[in-house]
PDB file of C-alpha atoms in Angstrom:
ATOM      1  CA  ALA A 205      43.386 -43.560 117.399  1.00  0.00           C
ATOM      2  CA  SER A 206      45.828 -40.787 116.741  1.00  0.00           C
ATOM      3  CA  THR A 207      46.187 -37.593 118.717  1.00  0.00           C
ATOM      4  CA  MET A 208      46.989 -34.362 117.125  1.00  0.00           C
ATOM      5  CA  GLY A 209      47.567 -30.714 118.024  1.00  0.00           C
ATOM      6  CA  GLY A 210      47.490 -27.694 115.708  1.00  0.00           C
ATOM      7  CA  MET A 211      48.016 -24.025 115.176  1.00  0.00           C
ATOM      8  CA  SER A 212      47.132 -21.278 112.720  1.00  0.00           C
ATOM      9  CA  SER A 213      48.949 -20.209 109.552  1.00  0.00           C
ATOM     10  CA  THR A 214      51.993 -18.084 108.707  1.00  0.00           C
ATOM     11  CA  PRO A 215      51.801 -14.393 109.359  1.00  0.00           C
ATOM     12  CA  PHE A 216      51.380 -13.688 105.656  1.00  0.00           C
ATOM     13  CA  LEU A 217      48.268 -15.923 105.460  1.00  0.00           C
ATOM     14  CA  GLU A 218      47.015 -14.562 108.746  1.00  0.00           C
ATOM     15  CA  MET A 219      47.165 -11.079 107.237  1.00  0.00           C
ATOM     16  CA  MET A 220      45.338 -12.196 104.088  1.00  0.00           C
ATOM     17  CA  GLN A 221      42.729 -14.380 105.671  1.00  0.00           C
ATOM     18  CA  GLU A 222      41.953 -12.690 108.988  1.00  0.00           C
ATOM     19  CA  LEU A 223      43.468  -9.161 109.370  1.00  0.00           C
ATOM     20  CA  ALA A 224      43.281  -7.272 106.126  1.00  0.00           C
ATOM     21  CA  GLY A 225      42.120  -9.463 103.245  1.00  0.00           C
ATOM     22  CA  PRO A 226      44.118 -10.423 100.021  1.00  0.00           C
ATOM     23  CA  GLU A 227      43.684  -7.122  98.225  1.00  0.00           C
ATOM     24  CA  MET A 228      44.564  -4.828 101.078  1.00  0.00           C
ATOM     25  CA  THR A 229      47.522  -7.051 102.090  1.00  0.00           C
ATOM     26  CA  ILE A 230      49.028  -6.650  98.645  1.00  0.00           C
ATOM     27  CA  TYR A 231      48.463  -2.856  98.621  1.00  0.00           C
ATOM     28  CA  MET A 232      50.088  -2.540 102.072  1.00  0.00           C
ATOM     29  CA  LEU A 233      53.068  -4.618 101.177  1.00  0.00           C
ATOM     30  CA  HIS A 234      53.603  -2.485  98.082  1.00  0.00           C
ATOM     31  CA  ASP A 235      53.090   0.884  99.729  1.00  0.00           C
ATOM     32  CA  GLU A 236      54.540   0.272 103.244  1.00  0.00           C
ATOM     33  CA  PRO A 237      56.563  -2.995 103.213  1.00  0.00           C
ATOM     34  CA  GLU A 238      58.711  -2.311 106.293  1.00  0.00           C
ATOM     35  CA  PRO A 239      56.006  -1.907 108.949  1.00  0.00           C
ATOM     36  CA  VAL A 240      54.020  -4.826 107.440  1.00  0.00           C
ATOM     37  CA  GLU A 241      57.100  -7.052 107.482  1.00  0.00           C
ATOM     38  CA  GLU A 242      57.712  -5.842 111.101  1.00  0.00           C
ATOM     39  CA  LEU A 243      54.180  -7.003 111.933  1.00  0.00           C
ATOM     40  CA  PHE A 244      54.902 -10.347 110.267  1.00  0.00           C
ATOM     41  CA  ALA A 245      57.970 -10.763 112.423  1.00  0.00           C
ATOM     42  CA  ALA A 246      56.049 -10.001 115.563  1.00  0.00           C
ATOM     43  CA  ILE A 247      53.255 -12.485 114.666  1.00  0.00           C
ATOM     44  CA  HIS A 248      55.845 -15.159 113.853  1.00  0.00           C
ATOM     45  CA  ALA A 249      57.631 -14.694 117.204  1.00  0.00           C
ATOM     46  CA  ASP A 250      54.195 -15.137 118.930  1.00  0.00           C
ATOM     47  CA  ARG A 251      53.575 -18.217 116.782  1.00  0.00           C
ATOM     48  CA  MET A 252      56.922 -19.764 117.891  1.00  0.00           C
ATOM     49  CA  ARG A 253      56.126 -19.124 121.552  1.00  0.00           C
ATOM     50  CA  GLU A 254      52.721 -20.733 121.062  1.00  0.00           C
ATOM     51  CA  LEU A 255      54.211 -23.668 119.312  1.00  0.00           C
ATOM     52  CA  ALA A 256      56.839 -24.252 121.997  1.00  0.00           C
ATOM     53  CA  ALA A 257      54.171 -24.161 124.753  1.00  0.00           C
ATOM     54  CA  MET A 258      51.966 -26.645 122.855  1.00  0.00           C
ATOM     55  CA  LEU A 259      54.804 -29.031 121.960  1.00  0.00           C
ATOM     56  CA  ALA A 260      55.807 -29.172 125.640  1.00  0.00           C
ATOM     57  CA  CYS A 261      52.663 -31.340 126.042  1.00  0.00           C
ATOM     58  CA  PRO A 262      53.606 -34.925 125.210  1.00  0.00           C
ATOM     59  CA  ALA A 263      50.169 -35.891 123.994  1.00  0.00           C
ATOM     60  CA  TYR A 264      50.624 -35.366 120.159  1.00  0.00           C
ATOM     61  CA  ASP A 265      51.234 -38.046 117.576  1.00  0.00           C
ATOM     62  CA  SER A 266      51.089 -35.294 114.866  1.00  0.00           C
ATOM     63  CA  PHE A 267      51.011 -31.532 114.819  1.00  0.00           C
ATOM     64  CA  TRP A 268      49.100 -29.679 112.075  1.00  0.00           C
ATOM     65  CA  VAL A 269      49.711 -26.110 110.783  1.00  0.00           C
ATOM     66  CA  THR A 270      46.625 -24.883 108.924  1.00  0.00           C
ATOM     67  CA  GLU A 271      48.089 -22.877 106.014  1.00  0.00           C
ATOM     68  CA  ASN A 272      45.276 -22.939 103.439  1.00  0.00           C
ATOM     69  CA  THR A 273      47.922 -22.170 100.780  1.00  0.00           C
ATOM     70  CA  SER A 274      46.697 -21.547  97.269  1.00  0.00           C
ATOM     71  CA  THR A 275      48.144 -19.555  94.376  1.00  0.00           C
ATOM     72  CA  THR A 276      44.623 -18.120  93.735  1.00  0.00           C
ATOM     73  CA  LEU A 277      45.552 -15.738  96.651  1.00  0.00           C
ATOM     74  CA  PHE A 278      49.156 -14.888  95.951  1.00  0.00           C
ATOM     75  CA  SER A 279      52.083 -15.584  93.655  1.00  0.00           C
ATOM     76  CA  PRO A 280      54.806 -18.304  94.056  1.00  0.00           C
ATOM     77  CA  ALA A 281      57.344 -15.513  94.634  1.00  0.00           C
ATOM     78  CA  MET A 282      55.258 -14.220  97.574  1.00  0.00           C
ATOM     79  CA  PHE A 283      55.048 -17.703  98.920  1.00  0.00           C
ATOM     80  CA  GLU A 284      58.822 -18.042  98.757  1.00  0.00           C
ATOM     81  CA  LYS A 285      59.487 -14.697 100.343  1.00  0.00           C
ATOM     82  CA  TYR A 286      56.901 -14.650 103.125  1.00  0.00           C
ATOM     83  CA  CYS A 287      55.881 -18.303 103.886  1.00  0.00           C
ATOM     84  CA  MET A 288      58.867 -20.574 103.297  1.00  0.00           C
ATOM     85  CA  GLY A 289      60.928 -19.254 106.288  1.00  0.00           C
ATOM     86  CA  PRO A 290      58.152 -19.485 108.925  1.00  0.00           C
ATOM     87  CA  LEU A 291      56.939 -22.861 107.654  1.00  0.00           C
ATOM     88  CA  ALA A 292      60.482 -24.259 107.929  1.00  0.00           C
ATOM     89  CA  ASP A 293      60.790 -22.918 111.444  1.00  0.00           C
ATOM     90  CA  TYR A 294      57.455 -24.598 112.448  1.00  0.00           C
ATOM     91  CA  ALA A 295      58.452 -27.863 110.899  1.00  0.00           C
ATOM     92  CA  ASN A 296      61.905 -27.859 112.509  1.00  0.00           C
ATOM     93  CA  ALA A 297      60.336 -27.297 115.967  1.00  0.00           C
ATOM     94  CA  ILE A 298      57.659 -30.001 115.483  1.00  0.00           C
ATOM     95  CA  ASN A 299      60.242 -32.539 114.190  1.00  0.00           C
ATOM     96  CA  ALA A 300      62.609 -31.727 117.060  1.00  0.00           C
ATOM     97  CA  ALA A 301      59.817 -32.638 119.468  1.00  0.00           C
ATOM     98  CA  GLY A 302      59.587 -36.058 117.838  1.00  0.00           C
ATOM     99  CA  VAL A 303      56.120 -35.398 116.378  1.00  0.00           C
ATOM    100  CA  ILE A 304      54.891 -35.939 112.839  1.00  0.00           C
ATOM    101  CA  SER A 305      54.655 -32.557 111.137  1.00  0.00           C
ATOM    102  CA  VAL A 306      51.643 -31.932 108.987  1.00  0.00           C
ATOM    103  CA  TYR A 307      50.769 -28.839 106.835  1.00  0.00           C
ATOM    104  CA  HIS A 308      47.211 -28.319 105.723  1.00  0.00           C
ATOM    105  CA  MET A 309      47.655 -26.920 102.190  1.00  0.00           C
ATOM    106  CA  CYS A 310      44.726 -27.181  99.846  1.00  0.00           C
ATOM    107  CA  GLY A 311      43.743 -25.581  96.523  1.00  0.00           C
ATOM    108  CA  LYS A 312      46.084 -24.520  93.784  1.00  0.00           C
ATOM    109  CA  LEU A 313      49.501 -25.872  94.717  1.00  0.00           C
ATOM    110  CA  GLY A 314      50.928 -26.712  91.246  1.00  0.00           C
ATOM    111  CA  ALA A 315      53.432 -23.913  91.080  1.00  0.00           C
ATOM    112  CA  LEU A 316      54.608 -24.481  94.644  1.00  0.00           C
ATOM    113  CA  LEU A 317      55.378 -28.214  94.698  1.00  0.00           C
ATOM    114  CA  GLY A 318      59.169 -27.791  94.187  1.00  0.00           C
ATOM    115  CA  MET A 319      59.309 -25.334  97.046  1.00  0.00           C
ATOM    116  CA  ILE A 320      57.194 -27.401  99.382  1.00  0.00           C
ATOM    117  CA  GLU A 321      59.431 -30.373  98.761  1.00  0.00           C
ATOM    118  CA  THR A 322      62.372 -28.503 100.364  1.00  0.00           C
ATOM    119  CA  LEU A 323      60.405 -27.814 103.546  1.00  0.00           C
ATOM    120  CA  PRO A 324      61.334 -30.275 106.389  1.00  0.00           C
ATOM    121  CA  VAL A 325      57.645 -31.221 106.786  1.00  0.00           C
ATOM    122  CA  ASN A 326      56.375 -34.835 106.827  1.00  0.00           C
ATOM    123  CA  VAL A 327      52.885 -34.568 105.387  1.00  0.00           C
ATOM    124  CA  ILE A 328      50.801 -32.381 103.121  1.00  0.00           C
ATOM    125  CA  GLU A 329      47.070 -32.780 103.811  1.00  0.00           C
ATOM    126  CA  ALA A 330      44.040 -31.965 101.692  1.00  0.00           C
ATOM    127  CA  TYR A 331      46.196 -32.415  98.553  1.00  0.00           C
ATOM    128  CA  THR A 332      43.543 -31.432  96.076  1.00  0.00           C
ATOM    129  CA  THR A 333      43.311 -32.611  92.457  1.00  0.00           C
ATOM    130  CA  HIS A 334      41.684 -30.922  89.440  1.00  0.00           C
ATOM    131  CA  PRO A 335      39.395 -29.055  89.062  1.00  0.00           C
ATOM    132  CA  VAL A 336      39.242 -27.732  92.671  1.00  0.00           C
ATOM    133  CA  GLY A 337      43.073 -27.910  92.894  1.00  0.00           C
ATOM    134  CA  ASN A 338      45.480 -27.995  89.994  1.00  0.00           C
ATOM    135  CA  VAL A 339      47.589 -31.035  90.671  1.00  0.00           C
ATOM    136  CA  THR A 340      47.534 -34.866  90.247  1.00  0.00           C
ATOM    137  CA  LEU A 341      48.769 -37.533  92.598  1.00  0.00           C
ATOM    138  CA  ALA A 342      51.455 -38.334  90.031  1.00  0.00           C
ATOM    139  CA  GLN A 343      52.670 -34.799  90.143  1.00  0.00           C
ATOM    140  CA  GLY A 344      52.913 -34.857  93.933  1.00  0.00           C
ATOM    141  CA  ARG A 345      54.765 -38.182  94.040  1.00  0.00           C
ATOM    142  CA  THR A 346      57.133 -36.990  91.312  1.00  0.00           C
ATOM    143  CA  GLU A 347      57.810 -33.407  92.499  1.00  0.00           C
ATOM    144  CA  MET A 348      57.427 -34.031  96.263  1.00  0.00           C
ATOM    145  CA  PRO A 349      58.773 -37.522  96.708  1.00  0.00           C
ATOM    146  CA  SER A 350      59.663 -36.977 100.419  1.00  0.00           C
ATOM    147  CA  LYS A 351      56.182 -35.932 101.391  1.00  0.00           C
ATOM    148  CA  CYS A 352      53.156 -38.058 102.449  1.00  0.00           C
ATOM    149  CA  LEU A 353      50.137 -36.879 100.488  1.00  0.00           C
ATOM    150  CA  ILE A 354      46.764 -37.036 102.221  1.00  0.00           C
ATOM    151  CA  GLY A 355      44.005 -36.309  99.770  1.00  0.00           C
ATOM    152  CA  GLY A 356      44.089 -37.086  96.089  1.00  0.00           C
ATOM    153  CA  THR A 357      40.505 -36.340  95.157  1.00  0.00           C
ATOM    154  CA  ASN A 358      38.329 -33.202  95.228  1.00  0.00           C
ATOM    155  CA  ALA A 359      34.795 -32.124  96.065  1.00  0.00           C
ATOM    156  CA  ALA A 360      33.670 -31.768  92.368  1.00  0.00           C
ATOM    157  CA  LEU A 361      34.891 -35.318  91.618  1.00  0.00           C
ATOM    158  CA  TRP A 362      32.834 -36.692  94.538  1.00  0.00           C
ATOM    159  CA  LEU A 363      29.686 -35.387  92.971  1.00  0.00           C
ATOM    160  CA  ARG A 364      30.124 -37.634  89.976  1.00  0.00           C
ATOM    161  CA  PRO A 365      28.978 -41.367  89.823  1.00  0.00           C
ATOM    162  CA  ALA A 366      30.964 -43.773  92.032  1.00  0.00           C
ATOM    163  CA  GLU A 367      32.331 -45.622  89.007  1.00  0.00           C
ATOM    164  CA  GLU A 368      33.820 -42.345  87.568  1.00  0.00           C
ATOM    165  CA  ILE A 369      35.389 -41.390  90.845  1.00  0.00           C
ATOM    166  CA  ILE A 370      37.055 -44.778  91.200  1.00  0.00           C
ATOM    167  CA  ALA A 371      38.273 -44.818  87.558  1.00  0.00           C
ATOM    168  CA  GLU A 372      39.814 -41.359  87.711  1.00  0.00           C
ATOM    169  CA  VAL A 373      41.667 -41.987  90.958  1.00  0.00           C
ATOM    170  CA  ALA A 374      42.769 -45.397  89.794  1.00  0.00           C
ATOM    171  CA  ALA A 375      44.266 -43.810  86.721  1.00  0.00           C
ATOM    172  CA  ASP A 376      45.967 -41.150  88.743  1.00  0.00           C
ATOM    173  CA  VAL A 377      47.448 -43.761  91.153  1.00  0.00           C
ATOM    174  CA  LYS A 378      48.591 -45.855  88.215  1.00  0.00           C
ATOM    175  CA  ALA A 379      50.511 -42.827  86.807  1.00  0.00           C
ATOM    176  CA  CYS A 380      52.424 -42.463  90.134  1.00  0.00           C
ATOM    177  CA  PRO A 381      56.099 -43.615  90.118  1.00  0.00           C
ATOM    178  CA  ASP A 382      55.082 -45.638  93.196  1.00  0.00           C
ATOM    179  CA  ARG A 383      52.195 -45.887  95.657  1.00  0.00           C
ATOM    180  CA  ARG A 384      54.143 -45.000  98.747  1.00  0.00           C
ATOM    181  CA  ARG A 385      53.182 -42.014 100.957  1.00  0.00           C
ATOM    182  CA  VAL A 386      49.681 -41.731  99.498  1.00  0.00           C
ATOM    183  CA  VAL A 387      46.632 -41.641 101.829  1.00  0.00           C
ATOM    184  CA  LEU A 388      43.380 -41.297  99.726  1.00  0.00           C
ATOM    185  CA  THR A 389      40.814 -39.082 101.343  1.00  0.00           C
ATOM    186  CA  SER A 390      38.103 -36.647 100.148  1.00  0.00           C
ATOM    187  CA  ALA A 391      40.827 -33.865 100.377  1.00  0.00           C
ATOM    188  CA  GLY A 392      38.704 -31.834 102.769  1.00  0.00           C
ATOM    189  CA  VAL A 393      35.092 -31.897 103.627  1.00  0.00           C
ATOM    190  CA  LEU A 394      33.015 -34.449 101.788  1.00  0.00           C
ATOM    191  CA  PRO A 395      30.117 -32.634  99.985  1.00  0.00           C
ATOM    192  CA  LYS A 396      26.699 -33.203 101.700  1.00  0.00           C
ATOM    193  CA  ALA A 397      25.324 -34.620  98.441  1.00  0.00           C
ATOM    194  CA  VAL A 398      27.533 -37.658  98.766  1.00  0.00           C
ATOM    195  CA  GLY A 399      25.459 -40.370 100.421  1.00  0.00           C
ATOM    196  CA  PHE A 400      26.891 -42.956 102.737  1.00  0.00           C
ATOM    197  CA  ASP A 401      26.374 -45.906 100.411  1.00  0.00           C
ATOM    198  CA  LYS A 402      28.291 -44.106  97.588  1.00  0.00           C
ATOM    199  CA  ALA A 403      31.109 -43.109  99.943  1.00  0.00           C
ATOM    200  CA  LYS A 404      31.358 -46.725 101.151  1.00  0.00           C
ATOM    201  CA  GLN A 405      31.461 -48.044  97.638  1.00  0.00           C
ATOM    202  CA  VAL A 406      34.251 -45.610  96.698  1.00  0.00           C
ATOM    203  CA  VAL A 407      36.257 -46.219  99.855  1.00  0.00           C
ATOM    204  CA  GLU A 408      36.210 -49.948  99.391  1.00  0.00           C
ATOM    205  CA  ALA A 409      37.433 -49.665  95.883  1.00  0.00           C
ATOM    206  CA  PHE A 410      40.256 -47.257  97.031  1.00  0.00           C
ATOM    207  CA  LYS A 411      41.320 -49.921  99.411  1.00  0.00           C
ATOM    208  CA  ARG A 412      41.776 -52.364  96.585  1.00  0.00           C
ATOM    209  CA  LEU A 413      44.024 -49.935  94.671  1.00  0.00           C
TER     210      LEU A 413
END
């Protein structure tokens, strides 16, 4: 058993996903950047207070920040400007508490791997391969060697026959410079169409990799 705590995303992602939507967030940052950035700072300060209160509880083995990062929503330059600073602050606080820091980042991460590698976070979860994402395990192990990758598959792949799933993941693992820091999962929610027998067959094959 492993206990975990968690919190929501950076202010930029909060604005995009919950408060204004992607299109309006971009318009507002273009037209009125100063008040929007002031709002981001206020949300971030609140996030840090929330994080400090939660980390005061000694019950967590790991702490997860649900970022849902994907360059289908914004550019790498926006990620660097608006997300990197808050994400580093969260990870530093989590690490200082002696807890494993985990970021949930799924989707199109290919253009962000170099930046993510510089963050002081321990784990990237729901690491999503093609075609749902745009990365491979080999890319992750090469461009983010300090991160543990949880994922390595994708929902579309799991809809294919078990033999094809196993062969594709095996080839991706073989292309990695090493097999350290890789935890193979469905990279999110397993599609309902995947039956238990098929899932068990694939999991058993993954264990043999």
